[in-house]
Amino acid sequence: MHFAPIVPTTHVPPTRIARGTYVVHQVQPALGQPLFVPINSMVILGREPVIVDTGSPANRTQWLEDVFGLVDPNDVRWIFQSHDDVDHAGNLDEALAMCPNAHLVCSWAMVERHTSCFDFPLERGRWVVDAEPVDVGDRTLHAVRPPLFDSPTTRGLFDPTTGVYWAVDAFATPLPDPAAGIGDLDEDFWFHGLWLFAHGAVSPWLSMLDADKFRRSVDRLQDLDIEVIASGHSPVIEGSFIDRAFERIRELPALEPTVLPGQSILDQIVAATSIPPDR
Ligand SMILES: [Fe+2]
Ligand SMILES: [Fe+2]
């Protein structure tokens, strides 16, 4: 039996989101819905260039082309790995091999969890946890864990010189169009997407939270002077959309969890995507 492959089909070139700061895009078709899921990473071109997350293996060739179209691999000094999920660490091996002058910003927990499938070069490592600084020559970046995350190792990254915050898996939402910006999304569609992904795919523990503690964790992030939010799975969020995004995130713990697709939906997907064998 043959199945139509689920592969990235739409290339969106890297976009400049702030001075010297670029989002590297991958857009993946959503499973079973006519929607799309962004899988982003980021590059910061300061005195000591930083790669922020390393994309997914499914997009390896394009990711390498996009990233090293922005920066010479020999110039890269830092690879900041937000956490150990495959859509964020999918080309870490390749990036380390191609960037011999780069340190890997990771953590003890990341090494412990990921070392069964990845040989960490410990001598190149810098272990950074939540609330710690990362000095990259001409600026000090700050590791700040977002209020929504799907790995205990997650740390976002705030650049106070540009106001860009890398939110990792927070603010994840599907898109109706591969190139949709945040302003293109219907307000209700956006909120539904935030709810669906937060409760169903990123942070299913949301409904267990102490509301006050969660509010303080959102306050902590919102108190930064964020001018642009770049997320692994959202269009860039800026301007008035930043406050809207935080408002929406604050509402999520009080909402009912989503009911995820089950076997009947999988049967429908398989039926719809299977190709009859040649007669
Ligand atoms: Fe993740
Ligand atoms: Fe992710």
Tab-separated table of C-alpha atoms and ligand atoms in Angstrom:
chain	number	residue	atom	x	y	z
A	1	MET	CA	0.000	0.000	0.000
A	2	HIS	CA	1.272	3.481	-0.795
A	3	PHE	CA	0.575	6.682	1.065
A	4	ALA	CA	0.949	10.230	-0.064
A	5	PRO	CA	3.970	11.591	1.842
A	6	ILE	CA	3.459	14.384	4.373
A	7	VAL	CA	6.330	16.727	3.584
A	8	PRO	CA	6.999	20.447	3.710
A	9	THR	CA	5.727	21.814	0.446
A	10	THR	CA	5.934	25.552	0.781
A	11	HIS	CA	9.153	27.487	1.044
A	12	VAL	CA	8.908	30.862	2.731
A	13	PRO	CA	12.266	32.679	2.514
A	14	PRO	CA	13.816	34.001	5.741
A	15	THR	CA	12.284	37.252	6.907
A	16	ARG	CA	13.991	40.136	8.731
A	17	ILE	CA	12.065	40.905	11.914
A	18	ALA	CA	14.450	43.364	13.583
A	19	ARG	CA	17.938	44.750	13.119
A	20	GLY	CA	20.147	41.789	12.238
A	21	THR	CA	17.476	39.286	13.264
A	22	TYR	CA	15.847	36.834	10.880
A	23	VAL	CA	13.183	34.160	11.188
A	24	VAL	CA	13.944	31.015	9.178
A	25	HIS	CA	10.707	29.406	8.044
A	26	GLN	CA	9.394	25.963	7.356
A	27	VAL	CA	5.702	25.451	6.656
A	28	GLN	CA	4.223	21.997	7.072
A	29	PRO	CA	0.720	20.919	6.020
A	30	ALA	CA	-1.466	20.156	9.025
A	31	LEU	CA	-2.558	16.556	9.348
A	32	GLY	CA	-6.161	15.999	8.289
A	33	GLN	CA	-7.053	19.674	7.937
A	34	PRO	CA	-6.566	22.207	5.133
A	35	LEU	CA	-4.280	24.173	7.425
A	36	PHE	CA	-0.559	24.772	7.799
A	37	VAL	CA	1.847	24.693	10.730
A	38	PRO	CA	4.925	26.921	10.816
A	39	ILE	CA	8.160	25.408	12.111
A	40	ASN	CA	10.469	28.361	12.583
A	41	SER	CA	13.943	29.003	13.867
A	42	MET	CA	15.944	32.235	14.081
A	43	VAL	CA	19.317	33.803	13.324
A	44	ILE	CA	20.829	36.806	15.129
A	45	LEU	CA	23.607	38.555	13.215
A	46	GLY	CA	25.533	40.379	15.908
A	47	ARG	CA	29.285	40.535	16.425
A	48	GLU	CA	29.041	36.868	17.398
A	49	PRO	CA	26.250	35.399	15.245
A	50	VAL	CA	23.717	33.131	16.944
A	51	ILE	CA	21.570	30.360	15.483
A	52	VAL	CA	18.424	29.961	17.595
A	53	ASP	CA	17.102	26.399	17.228
A	54	THR	CA	17.970	24.187	14.307
A	55	GLY	CA	14.767	23.316	12.456
A	56	SER	CA	13.439	19.881	11.601
A	57	PRO	CA	15.043	16.990	9.710
A	58	ALA	CA	12.230	17.044	7.131
A	59	ASN	CA	13.392	20.477	6.012
A	60	ARG	CA	17.123	19.847	6.375
A	61	THR	CA	18.346	20.867	2.921
A	62	GLN	CA	16.265	24.035	2.828
A	63	TRP	CA	17.089	24.923	6.445
A	64	LEU	CA	20.825	24.679	5.817
A	65	GLU	CA	20.463	26.722	2.640
A	66	ASP	CA	18.377	29.391	4.368
A	67	VAL	CA	20.544	29.707	7.478
A	68	PHE	CA	23.875	29.682	5.693
A	69	GLY	CA	22.516	32.094	3.131
A	70	LEU	CA	22.341	34.540	6.048
A	71	VAL	CA	25.623	33.766	7.789
A	72	ASP	CA	28.869	32.044	6.918
A	73	PRO	CA	29.064	28.856	8.994
A	74	ASN	CA	32.592	29.757	10.110
A	75	ASP	CA	31.297	33.017	11.589
A	76	VAL	CA	28.619	31.377	13.757
A	77	ARG	CA	29.720	31.564	17.396
A	78	TRP	CA	26.623	30.317	19.189
A	79	ILE	CA	23.919	27.738	18.631
A	80	PHE	CA	21.157	28.316	21.170
A	81	GLN	CA	19.076	25.169	21.572
A	82	SER	CA	15.762	26.037	23.246
A	83	HIS	CA	14.910	22.416	24.082
A	84	ASP	CA	15.305	18.894	22.800
A	85	ASP	CA	12.250	18.423	20.551
A	86	VAL	CA	12.939	17.219	17.035
A	87	ASP	CA	11.250	20.191	15.356
A	88	HIS	CA	13.733	22.471	17.158
A	89	ALA	CA	16.827	20.266	17.295
A	90	GLY	CA	16.441	18.449	13.976
A	91	ASN	CA	19.625	19.730	12.370
A	92	LEU	CA	21.750	20.229	15.449
A	93	ASP	CA	24.317	17.655	14.400
A	94	GLU	CA	24.705	19.254	10.970
A	95	ALA	CA	24.886	22.778	12.394
A	96	LEU	CA	27.593	21.815	14.884
A	97	ALA	CA	29.587	20.060	12.188
A	98	MET	CA	29.341	22.991	9.786
A	99	CYS	CA	30.005	25.671	12.423
A	100	PRO	CA	33.332	24.679	14.011
A	101	ASN	CA	33.617	27.946	15.942
A	102	ALA	CA	30.189	27.720	17.577
A	103	HIS	CA	29.441	26.917	21.198
A	104	LEU	CA	26.263	25.008	21.954
A	105	VAL	CA	24.006	26.719	24.491
A	106	CYS	CA	22.135	23.847	26.096
A	107	SER	CA	21.691	22.574	29.646
A	108	TRP	CA	22.393	19.619	31.889
A	109	ALA	CA	18.780	18.457	31.563
A	110	MET	CA	18.918	18.670	27.790
A	111	VAL	CA	22.062	16.580	27.653
A	112	GLU	CA	20.574	14.024	30.060
A	113	ARG	CA	17.353	13.704	28.056
A	114	HIS	CA	18.735	13.842	24.530
A	115	THR	CA	22.022	12.041	24.880
A	116	SER	CA	20.515	8.668	23.958
A	117	CYS	CA	20.191	9.856	20.359
A	118	PHE	CA	22.720	12.667	20.128
A	119	ASP	CA	26.393	12.781	20.977
A	120	PHE	CA	26.780	16.133	22.739
A	121	PRO	CA	30.202	17.735	22.307
A	122	LEU	CA	30.532	18.630	25.994
A	123	GLU	CA	33.682	20.676	25.465
A	124	ARG	CA	31.702	23.040	23.214
A	125	GLY	CA	28.768	23.285	25.614
A	126	ARG	CA	27.495	26.224	27.650
A	127	TRP	CA	24.845	25.226	30.158
A	128	VAL	CA	22.216	27.933	30.578
A	129	VAL	CA	18.935	27.610	32.455
A	130	ASP	CA	15.950	29.882	32.892
A	131	ALA	CA	16.788	33.450	34.001
A	132	GLU	CA	20.478	33.190	33.125
A	133	PRO	CA	22.338	35.507	30.715
A	134	VAL	CA	24.142	34.556	27.519
A	135	ASP	CA	26.950	36.981	26.618
A	136	VAL	CA	27.372	37.016	22.841
A	137	GLY	CA	29.978	39.770	22.499
A	138	ASP	CA	28.055	42.899	21.597
A	139	ARG	CA	24.966	42.096	23.720
A	140	THR	CA	23.732	39.990	26.569
A	141	LEU	CA	20.814	37.747	25.702
A	142	HIS	CA	18.562	36.404	28.444
A	143	ALA	CA	17.166	32.898	28.722
A	144	VAL	CA	13.515	33.291	29.784
A	145	ARG	CA	11.177	30.326	29.938
A	146	PRO	CA	7.828	31.030	28.243
A	147	PRO	CA	4.621	30.334	30.212
A	148	LEU	CA	3.647	27.555	27.779
A	149	PHE	CA	6.122	24.847	26.830
A	150	ASP	CA	6.304	21.170	25.957
A	151	SER	CA	9.673	20.188	27.385
A	152	PRO	CA	11.066	20.796	30.887
A	153	THR	CA	14.280	21.975	29.271
A	154	THR	CA	12.623	24.886	27.452
A	155	ARG	CA	14.134	28.352	27.674
A	156	GLY	CA	13.118	31.206	25.391
A	157	LEU	CA	15.591	33.928	24.465
A	158	PHE	CA	15.220	37.686	24.860
A	159	ASP	CA	17.436	40.168	23.045
A	160	PRO	CA	17.153	43.532	24.842
A	161	THR	CA	18.959	45.342	22.022
A	162	THR	CA	16.177	44.596	19.527
A	163	GLY	CA	13.256	43.671	21.796
A	164	VAL	CA	12.927	40.300	20.054
A	165	TYR	CA	11.754	37.391	22.205
A	166	TRP	CA	12.094	33.822	20.944
A	167	ALA	CA	9.002	32.137	22.434
A	168	VAL	CA	9.803	28.535	21.407
A	169	ASP	CA	6.460	26.635	21.435
A	170	ALA	CA	4.377	29.353	23.103
A	171	PHE	CA	1.807	31.184	20.946
A	172	ALA	CA	1.642	28.198	18.569
A	173	THR	CA	-1.242	28.324	16.114
A	174	PRO	CA	-2.154	26.721	12.773
A	175	LEU	CA	-2.502	28.923	9.702
A	176	PRO	CA	-5.070	28.983	6.882
A	177	ASP	CA	-2.363	29.979	4.416
A	178	PRO	CA	1.387	29.215	4.453
A	179	ALA	CA	2.318	32.880	4.208
A	180	ALA	CA	-0.348	34.252	6.556
A	181	GLY	CA	0.764	37.014	8.907
A	182	ILE	CA	-0.737	37.462	12.340
A	183	GLY	CA	-2.845	40.357	11.040
A	184	ASP	CA	-4.328	38.109	8.367
A	185	LEU	CA	-5.863	35.792	10.952
A	186	ASP	CA	-9.485	36.163	11.909
A	187	GLU	CA	-9.496	36.963	15.655
A	188	ASP	CA	-11.653	33.956	16.544
A	189	PHE	CA	-9.597	31.655	14.315
A	190	TRP	CA	-6.417	32.821	16.044
A	191	PHE	CA	-7.790	32.285	19.524
A	192	HIS	CA	-9.179	28.890	18.574
A	193	GLY	CA	-5.750	27.950	17.197
A	194	LEU	CA	-3.959	29.122	20.358
A	195	TRP	CA	-6.397	27.115	22.497
A	196	LEU	CA	-6.175	24.024	20.299
A	197	PHE	CA	-2.393	23.884	20.184
A	198	ALA	CA	-1.819	24.982	23.794
A	199	HIS	CA	-4.196	22.476	25.364
A	200	GLY	CA	-3.813	19.733	22.781
A	201	ALA	CA	-0.221	19.775	21.556
A	202	VAL	CA	2.021	21.870	23.812
A	203	SER	CA	0.833	22.225	27.409
A	204	PRO	CA	-1.969	19.786	28.310
A	205	TRP	CA	-1.263	20.560	31.984
A	206	LEU	CA	-2.789	24.026	31.548
A	207	SER	CA	-6.055	23.023	33.192
A	208	MET	CA	-4.154	21.860	36.335
A	209	LEU	CA	-2.485	25.199	36.951
A	210	ASP	CA	-2.692	27.461	39.937
A	211	ALA	CA	-4.169	30.561	38.274
A	212	ASP	CA	-2.135	33.039	40.316
A	213	LYS	CA	1.160	31.303	39.646
A	214	PHE	CA	0.406	31.141	35.941
A	215	ARG	CA	-0.543	34.824	35.901
A	216	ARG	CA	2.786	35.705	37.530
A	217	SER	CA	4.650	33.678	34.956
A	218	VAL	CA	2.892	35.585	32.158
A	219	ASP	CA	3.532	38.888	33.985
A	220	ARG	CA	7.218	38.080	34.188
A	221	LEU	CA	7.427	37.722	30.425
A	222	GLN	CA	5.128	40.602	29.568
A	223	ASP	CA	7.148	42.916	31.832
A	224	LEU	CA	10.090	42.603	29.448
A	225	ASP	CA	10.273	45.308	26.791
A	226	ILE	CA	9.246	42.931	24.036
A	227	GLU	CA	8.777	44.550	20.641
A	228	VAL	CA	8.604	41.401	18.526
A	229	ILE	CA	7.622	37.853	19.457
A	230	ALA	CA	9.063	35.182	17.184
A	231	SER	CA	7.709	31.717	17.910
A	232	GLY	CA	8.515	28.306	16.552
A	233	HIS	CA	4.927	27.869	15.460
A	234	SER	CA	3.348	31.262	14.851
A	235	PRO	CA	3.653	34.167	12.496
A	236	VAL	CA	5.685	37.007	13.976
A	237	ILE	CA	3.677	38.878	16.624
A	238	GLU	CA	4.314	42.604	16.949
A	239	GLY	CA	2.639	45.939	17.626
A	240	SER	CA	-0.797	45.760	19.195
A	241	PHE	CA	-0.913	42.015	18.579
A	242	ILE	CA	1.572	41.452	21.415
A	243	ASP	CA	-0.873	42.581	24.103
A	244	ARG	CA	-3.668	40.644	22.373
A	245	ALA	CA	-1.523	37.517	22.395
A	246	PHE	CA	-0.780	37.880	26.106
A	247	GLU	CA	-4.474	38.506	26.861
A	248	ARG	CA	-5.374	35.346	25.010
A	249	ILE	CA	-2.698	33.271	26.706
A	250	ARG	CA	-3.980	34.407	30.098
A	251	GLU	CA	-7.437	33.043	29.298
A	252	LEU	CA	-6.283	29.557	28.354
A	253	PRO	CA	-6.049	27.773	31.742
A	254	ALA	CA	-9.728	28.476	32.501
A	255	LEU	CA	-10.883	26.905	29.243
A	256	GLU	CA	-11.872	23.303	28.774
A	257	PRO	CA	-9.177	21.102	27.212
A	258	THR	CA	-9.660	20.209	23.592
A	259	VAL	CA	-10.740	16.718	22.541
A	260	LEU	CA	-8.040	15.355	20.259
A	261	PRO	CA	-8.757	13.377	17.080
A	262	GLY	CA	-9.030	9.636	17.664
A	263	GLN	CA	-8.892	6.439	15.637
A	264	SER	CA	-11.982	7.240	13.535
A	265	ILE	CA	-10.286	10.413	12.315
A	266	LEU	CA	-7.078	8.491	11.608
A	267	ASP	CA	-9.100	5.973	9.575
A	268	GLN	CA	-10.546	8.831	7.537
A	269	ILE	CA	-7.105	10.349	6.952
A	270	VAL	CA	-5.653	7.024	5.852
A	271	ALA	CA	-8.605	6.402	3.530
A	272	ALA	CA	-8.289	9.854	2.015
A	273	THR	CA	-4.517	9.690	1.477
A	274	SER	CA	-4.031	6.069	0.435
A	275	ILE	CA	-3.233	5.366	-3.193
A	276	PRO	CA	-4.728	2.186	-4.645
A	277	PRO	CA	-2.073	-0.361	-5.700
A	278	ASP	CA	-1.393	-0.655	-9.442
A	279	ARG	CA	-3.605	-3.226	-11.109
B	1	FE	FE	8.643	21.542	21.747
B	2	FE	FE	7.887	22.971	18.608
